[in-house]
Coordinates of N, CA and C and ligand atoms in Angstrom, one line a residue:
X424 N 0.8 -1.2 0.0 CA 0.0 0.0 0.0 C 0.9 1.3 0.0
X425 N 0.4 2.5 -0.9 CA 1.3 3.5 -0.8 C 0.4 4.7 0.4
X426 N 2.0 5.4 0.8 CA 0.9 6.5 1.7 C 0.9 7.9 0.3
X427 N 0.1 9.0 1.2 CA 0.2 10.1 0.2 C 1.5 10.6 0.8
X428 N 2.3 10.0 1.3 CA 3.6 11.2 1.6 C 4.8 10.3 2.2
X429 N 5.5 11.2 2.7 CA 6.4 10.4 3.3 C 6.8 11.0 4.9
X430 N 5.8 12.2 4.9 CA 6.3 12.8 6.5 C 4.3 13.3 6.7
X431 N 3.8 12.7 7.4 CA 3.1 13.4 8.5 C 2.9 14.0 9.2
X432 N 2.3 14.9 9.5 CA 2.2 15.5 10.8 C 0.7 15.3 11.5
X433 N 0.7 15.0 12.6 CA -0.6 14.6 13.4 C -0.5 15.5 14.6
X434 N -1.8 16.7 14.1 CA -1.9 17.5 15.4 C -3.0 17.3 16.1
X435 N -3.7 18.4 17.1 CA -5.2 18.5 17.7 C -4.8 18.4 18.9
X436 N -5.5 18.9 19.6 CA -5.3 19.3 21.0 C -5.0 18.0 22.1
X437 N -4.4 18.2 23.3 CA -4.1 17.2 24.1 C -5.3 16.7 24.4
X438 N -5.0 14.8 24.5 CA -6.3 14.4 24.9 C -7.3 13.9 23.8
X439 N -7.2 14.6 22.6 CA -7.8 14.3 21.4 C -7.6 12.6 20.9
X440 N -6.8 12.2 21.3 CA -6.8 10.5 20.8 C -5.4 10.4 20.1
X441 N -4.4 11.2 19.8 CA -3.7 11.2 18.8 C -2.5 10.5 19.3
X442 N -2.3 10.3 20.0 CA -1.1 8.9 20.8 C -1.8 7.4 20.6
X443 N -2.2 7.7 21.0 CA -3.4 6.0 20.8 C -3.1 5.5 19.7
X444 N -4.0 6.3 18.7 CA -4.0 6.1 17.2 C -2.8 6.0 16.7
X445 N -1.6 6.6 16.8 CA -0.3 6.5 16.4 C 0.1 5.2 16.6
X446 N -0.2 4.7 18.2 CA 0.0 3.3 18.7 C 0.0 2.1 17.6
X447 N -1.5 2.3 17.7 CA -2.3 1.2 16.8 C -1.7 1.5 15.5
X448 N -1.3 2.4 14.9 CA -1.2 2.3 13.4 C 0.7 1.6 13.6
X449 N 1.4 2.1 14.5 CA 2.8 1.7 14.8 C 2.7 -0.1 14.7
X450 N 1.8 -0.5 15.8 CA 1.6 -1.7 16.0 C 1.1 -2.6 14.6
X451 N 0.1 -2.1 13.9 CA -0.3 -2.6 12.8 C 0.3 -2.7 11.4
X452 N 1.4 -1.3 11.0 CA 2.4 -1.3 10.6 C 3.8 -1.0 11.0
X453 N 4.5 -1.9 11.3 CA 5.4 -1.5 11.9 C 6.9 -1.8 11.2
X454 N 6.4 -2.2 9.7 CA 7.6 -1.6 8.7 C 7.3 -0.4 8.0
X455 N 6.5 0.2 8.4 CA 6.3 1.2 7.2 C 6.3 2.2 7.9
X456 N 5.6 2.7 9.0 CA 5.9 3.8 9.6 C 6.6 3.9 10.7
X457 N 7.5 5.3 11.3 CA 8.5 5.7 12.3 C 7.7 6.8 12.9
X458 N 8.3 7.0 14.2 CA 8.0 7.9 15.2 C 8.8 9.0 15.1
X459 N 8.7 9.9 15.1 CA 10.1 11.1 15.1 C 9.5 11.2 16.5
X460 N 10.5 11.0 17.3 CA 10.6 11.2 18.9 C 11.0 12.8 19.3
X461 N 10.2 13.1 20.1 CA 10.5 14.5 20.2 C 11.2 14.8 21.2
X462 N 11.8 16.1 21.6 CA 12.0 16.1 22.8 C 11.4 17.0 23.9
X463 N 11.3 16.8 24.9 CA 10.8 17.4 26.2 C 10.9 17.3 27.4
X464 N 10.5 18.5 27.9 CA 11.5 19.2 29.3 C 10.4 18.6 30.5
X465 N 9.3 18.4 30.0 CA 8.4 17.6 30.8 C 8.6 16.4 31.5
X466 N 8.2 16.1 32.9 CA 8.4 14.9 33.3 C 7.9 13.5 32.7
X467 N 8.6 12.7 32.7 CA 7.8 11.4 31.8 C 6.8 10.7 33.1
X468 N 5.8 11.0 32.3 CA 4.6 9.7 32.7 C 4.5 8.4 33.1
X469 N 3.7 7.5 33.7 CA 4.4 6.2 34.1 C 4.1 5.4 33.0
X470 N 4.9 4.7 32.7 CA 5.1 3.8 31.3 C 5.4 4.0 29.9
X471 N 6.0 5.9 30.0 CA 6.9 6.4 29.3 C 8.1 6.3 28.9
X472 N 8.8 5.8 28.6 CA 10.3 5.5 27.9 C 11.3 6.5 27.3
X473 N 12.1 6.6 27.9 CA 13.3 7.6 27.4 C 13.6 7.0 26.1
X474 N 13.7 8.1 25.2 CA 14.1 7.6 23.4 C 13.1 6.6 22.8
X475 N 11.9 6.9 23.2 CA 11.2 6.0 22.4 C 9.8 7.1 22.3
X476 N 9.4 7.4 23.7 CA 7.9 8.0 23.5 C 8.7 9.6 23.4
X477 N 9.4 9.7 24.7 CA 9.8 11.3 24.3 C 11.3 11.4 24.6
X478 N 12.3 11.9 24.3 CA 13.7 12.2 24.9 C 13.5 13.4 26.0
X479 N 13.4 12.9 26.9 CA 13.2 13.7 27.7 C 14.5 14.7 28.4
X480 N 14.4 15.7 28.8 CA 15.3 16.6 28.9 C 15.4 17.5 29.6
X481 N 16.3 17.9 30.2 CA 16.5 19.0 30.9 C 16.2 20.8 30.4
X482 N 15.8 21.8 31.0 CA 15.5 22.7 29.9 C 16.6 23.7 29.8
X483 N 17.7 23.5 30.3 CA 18.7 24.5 29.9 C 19.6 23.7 28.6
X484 N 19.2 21.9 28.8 CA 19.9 21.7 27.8 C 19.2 21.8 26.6
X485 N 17.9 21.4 26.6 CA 16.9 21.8 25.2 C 17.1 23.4 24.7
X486 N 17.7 24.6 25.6 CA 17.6 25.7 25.4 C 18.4 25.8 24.4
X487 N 19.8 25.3 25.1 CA 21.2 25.0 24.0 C 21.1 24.8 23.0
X488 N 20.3 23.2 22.4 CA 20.5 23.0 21.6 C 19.3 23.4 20.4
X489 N 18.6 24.2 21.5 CA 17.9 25.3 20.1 C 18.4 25.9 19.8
X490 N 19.5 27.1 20.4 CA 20.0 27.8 19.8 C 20.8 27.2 19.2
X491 N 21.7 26.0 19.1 CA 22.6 25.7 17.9 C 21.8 25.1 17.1
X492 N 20.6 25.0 16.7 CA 20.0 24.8 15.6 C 19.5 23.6 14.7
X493 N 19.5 22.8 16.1 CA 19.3 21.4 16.5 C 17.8 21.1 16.0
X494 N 16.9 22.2 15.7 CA 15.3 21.8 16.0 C 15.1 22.5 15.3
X495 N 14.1 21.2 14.4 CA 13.1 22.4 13.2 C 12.0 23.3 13.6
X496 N 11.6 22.6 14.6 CA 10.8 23.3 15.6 C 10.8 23.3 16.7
X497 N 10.8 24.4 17.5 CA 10.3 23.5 19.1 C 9.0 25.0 19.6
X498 N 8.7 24.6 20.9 CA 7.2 25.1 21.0 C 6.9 25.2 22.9
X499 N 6.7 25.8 23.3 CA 6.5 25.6 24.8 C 5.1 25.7 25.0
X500 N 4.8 24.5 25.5 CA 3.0 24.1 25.9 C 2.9 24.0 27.0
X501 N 2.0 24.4 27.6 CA 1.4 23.9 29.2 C 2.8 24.2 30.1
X502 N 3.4 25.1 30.1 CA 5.1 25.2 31.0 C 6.0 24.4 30.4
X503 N 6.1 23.8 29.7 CA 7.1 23.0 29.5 C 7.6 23.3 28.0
X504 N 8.8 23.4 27.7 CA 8.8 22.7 26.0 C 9.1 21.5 25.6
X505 N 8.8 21.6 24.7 CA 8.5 20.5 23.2 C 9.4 20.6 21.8
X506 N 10.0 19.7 21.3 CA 10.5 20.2 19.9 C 10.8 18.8 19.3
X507 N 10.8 19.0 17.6 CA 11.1 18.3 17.1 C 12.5 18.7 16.5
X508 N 13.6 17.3 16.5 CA 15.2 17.6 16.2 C 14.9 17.5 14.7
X509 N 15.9 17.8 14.4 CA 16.4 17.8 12.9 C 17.0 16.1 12.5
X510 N 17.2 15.5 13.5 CA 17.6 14.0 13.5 C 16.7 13.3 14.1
X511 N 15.4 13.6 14.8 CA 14.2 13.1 14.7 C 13.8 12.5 13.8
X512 N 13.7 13.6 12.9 CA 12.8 13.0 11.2 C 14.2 12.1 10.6
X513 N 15.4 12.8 10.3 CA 16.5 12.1 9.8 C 16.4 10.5 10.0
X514 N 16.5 10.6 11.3 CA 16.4 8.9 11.7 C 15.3 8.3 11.3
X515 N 14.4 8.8 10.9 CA 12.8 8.2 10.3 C 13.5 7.4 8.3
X516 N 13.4 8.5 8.2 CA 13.3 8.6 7.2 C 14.5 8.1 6.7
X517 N 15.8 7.9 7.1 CA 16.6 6.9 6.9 C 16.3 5.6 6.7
X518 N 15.4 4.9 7.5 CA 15.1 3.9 7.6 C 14.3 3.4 6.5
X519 N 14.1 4.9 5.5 CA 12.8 4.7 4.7 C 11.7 4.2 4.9
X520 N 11.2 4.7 6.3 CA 9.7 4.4 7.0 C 9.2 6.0 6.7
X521 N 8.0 6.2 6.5 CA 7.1 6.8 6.6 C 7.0 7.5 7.6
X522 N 7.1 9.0 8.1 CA 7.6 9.4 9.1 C 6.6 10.6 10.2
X523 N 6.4 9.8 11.3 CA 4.9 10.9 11.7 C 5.4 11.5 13.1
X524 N 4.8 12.8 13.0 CA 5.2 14.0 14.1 C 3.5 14.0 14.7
X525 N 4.2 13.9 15.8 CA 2.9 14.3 16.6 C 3.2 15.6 17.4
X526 N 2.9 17.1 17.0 CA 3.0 18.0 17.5 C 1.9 18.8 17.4
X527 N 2.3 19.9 18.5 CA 0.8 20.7 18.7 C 0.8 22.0 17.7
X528 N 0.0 22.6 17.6 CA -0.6 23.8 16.5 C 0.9 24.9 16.6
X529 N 1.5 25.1 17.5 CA 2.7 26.0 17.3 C 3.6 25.1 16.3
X530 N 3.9 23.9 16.4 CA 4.7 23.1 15.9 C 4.1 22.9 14.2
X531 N 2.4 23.3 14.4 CA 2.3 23.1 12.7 C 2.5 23.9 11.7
X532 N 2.3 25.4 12.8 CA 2.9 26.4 12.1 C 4.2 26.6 11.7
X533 N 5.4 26.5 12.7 CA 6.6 26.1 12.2 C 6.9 25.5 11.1
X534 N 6.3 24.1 11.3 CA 6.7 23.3 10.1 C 5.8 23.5 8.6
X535 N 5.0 24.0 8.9 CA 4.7 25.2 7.7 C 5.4 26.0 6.8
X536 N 6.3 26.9 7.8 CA 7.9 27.6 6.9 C 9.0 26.9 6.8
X537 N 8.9 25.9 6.7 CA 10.0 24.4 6.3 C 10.1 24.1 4.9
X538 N 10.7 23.4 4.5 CA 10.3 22.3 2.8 C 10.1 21.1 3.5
X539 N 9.8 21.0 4.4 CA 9.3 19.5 4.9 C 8.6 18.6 4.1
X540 N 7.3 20.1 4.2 CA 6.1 19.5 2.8 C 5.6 18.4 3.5
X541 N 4.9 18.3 4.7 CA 4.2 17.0 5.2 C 2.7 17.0 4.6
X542 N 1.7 15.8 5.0 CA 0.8 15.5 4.8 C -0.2 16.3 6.1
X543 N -0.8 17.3 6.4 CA -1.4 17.2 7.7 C -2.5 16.8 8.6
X544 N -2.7 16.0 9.4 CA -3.6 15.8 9.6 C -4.4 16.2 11.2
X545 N -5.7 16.4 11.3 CA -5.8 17.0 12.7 C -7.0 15.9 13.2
X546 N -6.5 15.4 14.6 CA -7.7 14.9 15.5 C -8.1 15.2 16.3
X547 N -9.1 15.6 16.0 CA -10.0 16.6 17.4 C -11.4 15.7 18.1
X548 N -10.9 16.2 19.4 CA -12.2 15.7 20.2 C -13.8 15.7 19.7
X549 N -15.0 15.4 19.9 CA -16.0 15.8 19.3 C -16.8 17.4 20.0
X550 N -16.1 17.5 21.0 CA -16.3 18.8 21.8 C -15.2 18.8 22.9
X551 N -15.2 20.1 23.1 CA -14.5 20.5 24.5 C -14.9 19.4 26.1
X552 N -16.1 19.6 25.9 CA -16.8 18.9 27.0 C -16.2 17.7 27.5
X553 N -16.2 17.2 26.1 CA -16.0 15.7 26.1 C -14.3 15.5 26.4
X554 N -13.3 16.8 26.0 CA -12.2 16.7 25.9 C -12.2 16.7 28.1
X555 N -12.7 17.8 28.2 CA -12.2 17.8 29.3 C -12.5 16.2 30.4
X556 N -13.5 15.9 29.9 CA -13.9 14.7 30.3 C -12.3 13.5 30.4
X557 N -12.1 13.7 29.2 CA -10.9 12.7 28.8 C -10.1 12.7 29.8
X558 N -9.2 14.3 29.6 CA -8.3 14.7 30.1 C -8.5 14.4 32.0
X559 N -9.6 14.8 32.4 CA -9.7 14.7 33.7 C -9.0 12.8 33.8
X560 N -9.9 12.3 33.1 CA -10.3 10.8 33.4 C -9.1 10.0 33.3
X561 N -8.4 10.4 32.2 CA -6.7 10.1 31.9 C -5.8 10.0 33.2
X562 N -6.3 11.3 34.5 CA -5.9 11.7 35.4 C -3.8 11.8 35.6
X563 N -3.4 12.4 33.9 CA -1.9 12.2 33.9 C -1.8 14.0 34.2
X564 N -2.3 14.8 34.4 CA -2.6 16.3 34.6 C -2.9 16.2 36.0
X565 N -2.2 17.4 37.0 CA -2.8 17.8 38.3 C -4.0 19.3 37.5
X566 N -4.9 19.4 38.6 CA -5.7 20.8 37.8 C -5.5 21.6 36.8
X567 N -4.3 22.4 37.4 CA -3.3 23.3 36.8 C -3.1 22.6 35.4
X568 N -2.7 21.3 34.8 CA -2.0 21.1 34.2 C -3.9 20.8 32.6
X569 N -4.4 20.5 33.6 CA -5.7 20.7 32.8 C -6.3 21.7 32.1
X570 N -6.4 22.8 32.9 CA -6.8 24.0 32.6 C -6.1 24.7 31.5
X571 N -4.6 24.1 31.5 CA -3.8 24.9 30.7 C -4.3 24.0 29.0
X572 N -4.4 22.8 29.2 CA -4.6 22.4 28.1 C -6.3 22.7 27.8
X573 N -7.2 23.0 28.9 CA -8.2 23.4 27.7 C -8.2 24.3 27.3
X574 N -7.5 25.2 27.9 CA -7.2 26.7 26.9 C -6.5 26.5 25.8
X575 N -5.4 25.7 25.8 CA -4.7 25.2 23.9 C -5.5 25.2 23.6
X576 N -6.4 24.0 24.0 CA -7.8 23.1 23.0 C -8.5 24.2 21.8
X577 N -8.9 25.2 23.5 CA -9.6 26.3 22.6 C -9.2 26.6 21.5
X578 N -7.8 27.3 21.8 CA -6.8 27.9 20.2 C -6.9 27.5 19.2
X579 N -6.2 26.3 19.8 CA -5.7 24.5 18.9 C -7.1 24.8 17.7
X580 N -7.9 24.6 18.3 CA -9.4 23.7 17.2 C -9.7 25.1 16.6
X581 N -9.8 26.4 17.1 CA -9.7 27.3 16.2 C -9.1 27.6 14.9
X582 N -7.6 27.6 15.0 CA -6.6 27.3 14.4 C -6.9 26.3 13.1
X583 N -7.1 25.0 13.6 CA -7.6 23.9 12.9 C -8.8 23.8 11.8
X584 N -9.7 24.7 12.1 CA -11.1 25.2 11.6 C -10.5 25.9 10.1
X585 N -9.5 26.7 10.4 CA -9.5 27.7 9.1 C -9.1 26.8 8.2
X586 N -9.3 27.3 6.8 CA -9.5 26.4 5.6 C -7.9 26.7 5.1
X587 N -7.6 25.8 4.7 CA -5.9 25.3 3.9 C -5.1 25.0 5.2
X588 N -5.6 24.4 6.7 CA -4.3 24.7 7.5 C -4.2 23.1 7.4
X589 N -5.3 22.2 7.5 CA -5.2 21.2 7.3 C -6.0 20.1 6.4
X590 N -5.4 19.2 5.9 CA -6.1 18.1 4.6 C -6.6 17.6 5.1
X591 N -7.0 16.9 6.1 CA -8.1 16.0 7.1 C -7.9 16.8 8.3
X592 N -9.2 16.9 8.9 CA -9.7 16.8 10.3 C -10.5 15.5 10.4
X593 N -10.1 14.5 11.5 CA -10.8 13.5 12.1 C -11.2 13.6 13.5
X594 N -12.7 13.6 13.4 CA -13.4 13.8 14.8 C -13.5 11.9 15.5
X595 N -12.3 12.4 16.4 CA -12.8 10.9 17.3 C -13.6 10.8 18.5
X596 N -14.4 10.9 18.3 CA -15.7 10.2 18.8 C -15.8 9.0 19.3
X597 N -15.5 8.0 18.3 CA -15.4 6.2 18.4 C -13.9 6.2 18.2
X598 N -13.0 5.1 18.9 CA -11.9 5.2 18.3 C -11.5 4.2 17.5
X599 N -12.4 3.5 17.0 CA -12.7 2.2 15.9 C -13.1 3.2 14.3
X600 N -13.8 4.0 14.6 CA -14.0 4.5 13.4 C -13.1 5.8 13.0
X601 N -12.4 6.2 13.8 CA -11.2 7.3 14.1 C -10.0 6.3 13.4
X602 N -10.0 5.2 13.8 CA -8.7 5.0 13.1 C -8.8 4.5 12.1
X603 N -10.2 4.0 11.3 CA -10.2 3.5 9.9 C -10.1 5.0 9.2
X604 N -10.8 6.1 9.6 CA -10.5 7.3 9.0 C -9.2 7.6 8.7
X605 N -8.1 7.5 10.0 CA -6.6 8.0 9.6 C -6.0 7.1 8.7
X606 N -6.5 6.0 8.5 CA -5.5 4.8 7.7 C -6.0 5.3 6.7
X607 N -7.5 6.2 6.1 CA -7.9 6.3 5.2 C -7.0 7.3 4.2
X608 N -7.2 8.4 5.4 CA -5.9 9.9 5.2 C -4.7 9.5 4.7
X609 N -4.0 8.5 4.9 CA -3.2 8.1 5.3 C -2.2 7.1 3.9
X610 N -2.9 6.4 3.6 CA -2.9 5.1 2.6 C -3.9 5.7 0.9
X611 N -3.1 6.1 0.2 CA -3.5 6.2 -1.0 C -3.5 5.1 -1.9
X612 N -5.1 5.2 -2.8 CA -5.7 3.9 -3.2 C -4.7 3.7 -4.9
Ligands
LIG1278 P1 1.9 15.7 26.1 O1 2.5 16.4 27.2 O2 0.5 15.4 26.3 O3 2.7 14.5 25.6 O4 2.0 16.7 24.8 C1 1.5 18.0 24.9 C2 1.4 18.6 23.5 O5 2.6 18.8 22.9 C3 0.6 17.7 22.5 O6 -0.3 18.5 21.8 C4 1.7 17.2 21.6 O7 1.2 16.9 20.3 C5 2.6 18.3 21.6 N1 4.0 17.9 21.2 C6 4.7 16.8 21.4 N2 5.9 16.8 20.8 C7 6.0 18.0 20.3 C8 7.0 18.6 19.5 O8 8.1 18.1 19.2 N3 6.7 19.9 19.0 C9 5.6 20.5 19.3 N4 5.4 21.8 18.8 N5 4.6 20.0 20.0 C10 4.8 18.7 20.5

């Protein structure tokens, strides 16, 4: 099967399903597509993996190697930053796997003034409501850490709404019918 691209980008607000779905599609092809591992100053979650889910990091040393020019992007969300390396995607794409970014709306604008030239795709909650529901229930956020992401959300899906920012929006609702949508996006017939 061919995809329409060779670099992805998968945004939409925290909470929206977009880890999951990456999972499952990782799991179900797992010669064809790569993770570009990001990095972040955030603490890892339990069952999170250094070099695999995020490179996690210190933030004076993430500061450094923005300034030397290490990161196509990077982005500070919820207190913390975020970035994608320039040997993130490299290492993808060497492998000649198909290569997917999971980053938030600062990170899509970035990679917007790039030649990256990704495919983009956005998954959004079916409402706020429901987001916050997630988010609470996930229970990986203290209050604080919630609140900040329903105010992205807000942005985020604004952002997302305007016409040419992205070639799919998928509303996951079900996540059985969310993921036959992204393989849909995804896999050119
Ligand atoms: P979380 O803390 O829930 O793992 O991620 C918070 C947000 O940061 C998510 O919307 C996620 O897509 C985004 N994010 C993860 N990695 C990157 C990155 O490298 N760059 C940018 N701009 N956002 C990222």
């Amino acid at each position: 099967m061919q995809t329409a691209s060779k670099i992805f980008v998968i945004a939409g607000p925290s909470g929206s399903g977009k880890s999951t779905l990456l999972k499952r599609l990782f799991a179900e092809y797992p010669d064809t597509f790569g993770f570009s591992v990001s990095h972040t100053t955030r603490a890892p979650r339990a069952g999170e993996v250094n070099g695999k889910d995020y490179h996690f990091v210190a933030k004076d040393v993430m500061e450094r190697e923005v300034a030397d020019g290490k990161f196509i992007e990077s982005a500070t969300f919820s207190g913390n930053m975020y970035g994608t390396s320039v040997k993130a995607v490299e290492d993808v794409v060497e492998t000649g796997k198909v290569c997917m970014l999971d980053i938030d709306m600062q990170g899509v604008q970035a990679v917007k003034k790039t030649n990256l030239n990704p495919r983009y795709i956005c998954i959004r909650p079916p409402s706020l409501e429901i987001l916050e529901q997630r988010l609470r229930g996930r229970g990986t956020e203290k209050e604080e850490g919630v609140l900040a992401r329903l105010e992205a959300a807000t942005r985020e899906l604004e952002y997302a709404e305007q016409p040419g920012v992205f070639d799919r929006i998928i509303v996951n609702d079900d996540l059985e019918a969310a993921y036959k949508s992204l393989k849909e996006a995804i896999f050119t017939q």
